[in-house]
Amino acid sequence: MKVVGICGSPRKGNTEWMLSKLLEQVAEKGVETQLILLREKRIKGCDGCLSCEAGGPKRQGTCHIQDDMQQIYPALMAADGFALGTPVYFDMLSGLLKNFMDRTCPIWPHLESKPVVGLAVAEAGIGQAVANLKAYAGICSMRWSGQVTALAKLPREAAKDPELEPTLERLAGRLVRALRA
Ligand SMILES: Cc1cc2nc3c(=O)[nH]c(=O)nc-3n(C[C@H](O)[C@H](O)[C@H](O)COP(=O)(O)O)c2cc1C
């Protein structure tokens, strides 16, 4: 069993800390984990060519854009569950994470039935960010297994909330139970 976390923050900040803590707890429960930091990846925008649809309903993970998504596609298809993390930007998910989601067009049918949890962090209000993550999960027919949100502005500010780590541990438990269900 393997859970892949996707971090949609362009900095080493609160989202990354929350995802790391969540994945630590997932690993404690005997599940392999991988954290993909989109800020370290070279991922171009989807150009809308739709050639990825050529394989029919079970797309084979082919995108003509040669960048870091080519290594990420097999990891996504092989994963059993996911954790999506985003900072809130203008009440929505970050552009970095949305760009990644758009580029999953060649493989999204392979995500069907896989459990997914969401993390979102904002300075003042989560806005539509969790709804954005749920919308993606819904379109991919993934199993939404819960979310944790936090309020923080500066990097590592979320780590000062003593309630957050236990809350992330509970979400990790839900995700692992969903994996095994
Ligand atoms: C471009 C930009 C837009 C933002 N928009 C919002 C917002 O709409 N609402 C909010 O509460 N915080 C907003 N913030 C604050 C971030 O959500 C906050 O700093 C968060 O901790 C960032 O997460 P990170 O540390 O993982 O990068 C914005 C920050 C940036 C850089």
Coordinates of C-alpha atoms and ligand atoms in Angstrom, one line a residue:
M1 CA 0.0 0.0 0.0
K2 CA 1.3 3.4 -0.9
V3 CA 0.0 7.0 -0.3
V4 CA 1.3 9.8 -2.4
G5 CA 1.1 13.4 -1.1
I6 CA 1.0 16.3 -3.5
C7 CA 2.1 19.7 -2.1
G8 CA 0.8 22.7 -4.0
S9 CA 2.7 25.4 -2.1
P10 CA 5.5 27.3 -3.9
R11 CA 7.4 27.6 -0.6
K12 CA 8.6 25.4 2.2
G13 CA 5.6 26.5 4.4
N14 CA 2.6 25.4 6.3
T15 CA 1.1 23.1 3.6
E16 CA 4.4 21.1 3.4
W17 CA 4.6 20.8 7.1
M18 CA 1.0 19.5 7.4
L19 CA 1.5 17.0 4.6
S20 CA 4.8 15.8 6.1
K21 CA 3.1 15.3 9.5
L22 CA 0.1 13.5 7.9
L23 CA 2.4 11.2 5.9
E24 CA 4.6 10.5 9.0
Q25 CA 1.5 9.2 10.7
V26 CA 0.4 7.2 7.6
A27 CA 3.9 5.6 7.6
E28 CA 3.6 4.8 11.3
K29 CA 0.6 2.7 10.3
G30 CA 2.7 0.6 8.0
V31 CA 1.9 2.3 4.7
E32 CA 4.6 3.4 2.3
T33 CA 4.5 7.2 1.5
Q34 CA 5.9 9.6 -1.0
L35 CA 5.7 13.4 -0.9
I36 CA 5.8 15.2 -4.2
L37 CA 6.7 18.9 -3.8
L38 CA 5.4 20.6 -6.9
R39 CA 7.7 23.6 -6.2
E40 CA 10.6 21.4 -7.0
K41 CA 9.2 20.1 -10.3
R42 CA 9.2 21.5 -13.8
I43 CA 5.6 21.1 -14.9
K44 CA 4.3 23.1 -17.9
G45 CA 0.7 24.0 -18.3
C46 CA -1.7 21.7 -20.2
D47 CA -1.9 23.0 -23.8
G48 CA -5.4 21.5 -24.3
C49 CA -4.4 19.4 -27.3
L50 CA -6.6 16.4 -25.9
S51 CA -4.3 13.9 -27.6
C52 CA -4.2 12.1 -24.2
E53 CA -7.8 11.1 -25.0
A54 CA -6.7 9.0 -27.9
G55 CA -6.4 5.9 -25.7
G56 CA -10.1 5.9 -25.0
P57 CA -11.7 5.8 -21.6
K58 CA -8.7 4.0 -20.0
R59 CA -6.1 6.4 -20.9
Q60 CA -2.5 5.1 -20.9
G61 CA -0.8 8.0 -19.3
T62 CA 0.6 9.6 -22.4
C63 CA 1.2 13.3 -22.7
H64 CA 3.3 14.8 -25.4
I65 CA 4.7 17.5 -23.1
Q66 CA 8.2 16.3 -22.0
D67 CA 8.6 17.5 -18.4
D68 CA 8.6 16.1 -14.9
M69 CA 5.0 14.8 -15.2
Q70 CA 6.4 11.9 -17.2
Q71 CA 8.0 10.6 -14.0
I72 CA 4.9 11.5 -11.9
Y73 CA 2.3 9.7 -14.0
P74 CA 3.5 6.1 -13.1
A75 CA 3.7 7.1 -9.4
L76 CA 0.1 8.3 -9.5
M77 CA -1.2 5.2 -11.3
A78 CA 0.6 2.9 -8.9
A79 CA -0.5 4.8 -5.7
D80 CA -3.3 3.4 -3.6
G81 CA -4.3 6.7 -1.9
F82 CA -3.6 10.4 -2.0
A83 CA -3.2 13.5 0.1
L84 CA -3.7 16.8 -1.7
G85 CA -2.3 19.9 0.1
T86 CA -2.8 23.5 -0.9
P87 CA -2.3 27.0 0.4
V88 CA -5.4 29.2 -0.1
Y89 CA -4.8 31.8 -2.8
F90 CA -7.7 34.2 -3.5
D91 CA -10.1 31.8 -1.8
M92 CA -9.1 29.0 -4.1
L93 CA -6.5 26.2 -4.5
S94 CA -3.1 27.3 -5.6
G95 CA -2.2 27.7 -9.3
L96 CA 0.6 25.2 -8.8
L97 CA -1.8 22.5 -7.7
K98 CA -4.4 23.4 -10.3
N99 CA -1.7 23.2 -13.0
F100 CA -0.8 19.7 -11.7
M101 CA -4.4 18.6 -11.8
D102 CA -4.9 19.8 -15.4
R103 CA -1.9 17.7 -16.4
T104 CA -3.4 14.6 -14.8
C105 CA -5.8 14.5 -17.8
P106 CA -4.0 11.5 -19.4
I107 CA -4.3 9.4 -16.3
W108 CA -7.3 10.5 -14.2
P109 CA -9.5 7.4 -14.9
H110 CA -6.7 5.4 -13.1
L111 CA -7.4 7.3 -9.9
E112 CA -11.0 5.9 -9.6
S113 CA -12.0 4.5 -6.2
K114 CA -8.7 5.5 -4.6
P115 CA -9.2 7.3 -1.2
V116 CA -8.0 10.9 -1.0
V117 CA -7.8 13.5 1.8
G118 CA -7.3 17.2 1.5
L119 CA -5.3 19.8 3.4
A120 CA -5.7 23.5 3.0
V121 CA -4.1 26.5 4.9
A122 CA -5.0 30.1 4.7
E123 CA -4.2 33.3 6.6
A124 CA -7.9 34.2 7.3
G125 CA -10.4 32.0 5.4
I126 CA -10.4 28.7 3.5
G127 CA -12.9 30.0 1.0
Q128 CA -13.5 27.5 -1.8
A129 CA -10.2 25.6 -1.5
V130 CA -11.5 22.4 0.1
A131 CA -14.5 22.5 -2.3
N132 CA -11.9 22.8 -5.2
L133 CA -10.1 19.7 -4.0
K134 CA -13.4 17.8 -3.5
A135 CA -14.5 18.8 -7.0
Y136 CA -11.3 17.3 -8.5
A137 CA -11.7 14.1 -6.4
G138 CA -15.4 13.9 -7.5
I139 CA -14.6 14.2 -11.2
C140 CA -11.9 11.5 -10.8
S141 CA -14.4 9.3 -8.9
M142 CA -12.0 9.1 -6.0
R143 CA -13.3 8.4 -2.4
W144 CA -13.1 11.6 -0.4
S145 CA -11.9 10.6 3.1
G146 CA -11.8 13.9 4.9
Q147 CA -9.9 17.1 5.2
V148 CA -8.0 19.3 7.7
T149 CA -7.8 23.0 7.4
A150 CA -5.6 25.5 9.3
L151 CA -5.1 29.2 9.7
A152 CA -1.6 30.5 9.3
K153 CA 0.3 33.1 7.4
L154 CA 4.1 32.7 7.8
P155 CA 5.9 29.5 7.2
R156 CA 5.9 27.1 10.2
E157 CA 3.1 29.1 11.9
A158 CA 0.7 26.2 11.6
A159 CA 3.2 24.1 13.6
K160 CA 2.5 26.2 16.6
D161 CA -1.1 25.1 16.9
P162 CA -1.0 22.2 19.4
E163 CA -4.3 20.8 18.1
L164 CA -3.2 20.5 14.5
E165 CA -0.8 17.5 14.9
P166 CA -3.4 15.3 16.7
T167 CA -6.0 16.3 14.1
L168 CA -3.7 15.3 11.3
E169 CA -3.0 12.0 13.0
R170 CA -6.8 11.3 13.1
L171 CA -7.0 12.1 9.4
A172 CA -4.1 9.8 8.7
G173 CA -6.1 7.0 10.5
R174 CA -9.1 7.7 8.4
L175 CA -7.1 7.5 5.2
V176 CA -5.4 4.3 6.2
R177 CA -8.7 2.7 7.1
A178 CA -10.2 3.8 3.8
L179 CA -7.2 2.2 2.0
R180 CA -7.8 -1.1 3.7
A181 CA -11.7 -1.0 3.4
Ligands
LIG1 C1 -1.1 35.0 -3.8 C2 -1.6 34.8 -2.4 C3 -2.9 34.8 -2.2 C4 -3.5 34.5 -0.9 N1 -4.8 34.5 -0.8 C5 -5.3 34.3 0.4 C6 -6.8 34.3 0.6 O1 -7.6 34.5 -0.3 N2 -7.2 34.0 1.9 C7 -6.4 33.8 2.9 O2 -6.9 33.6 4.0 N3 -5.1 33.8 2.8 C8 -4.5 34.0 1.6 N4 -3.1 34.0 1.4 C9 -2.3 33.6 2.5 C10 -1.8 32.1 2.4 O3 -2.9 31.2 2.3 C11 -1.1 31.7 3.7 O4 0.1 32.5 3.8 C12 -0.7 30.3 3.8 O5 -0.1 30.0 5.1 C13 0.2 29.8 2.7 O6 0.5 28.5 2.9 P1 2.0 27.9 2.7 O7 2.8 28.3 3.9 O8 1.8 26.4 2.7 O9 2.6 28.4 1.5 C14 -2.6 34.3 0.1 C15 -1.2 34.2 -0.1 C16 -0.7 34.5 -1.3 C17 0.8 34.5 -1.6

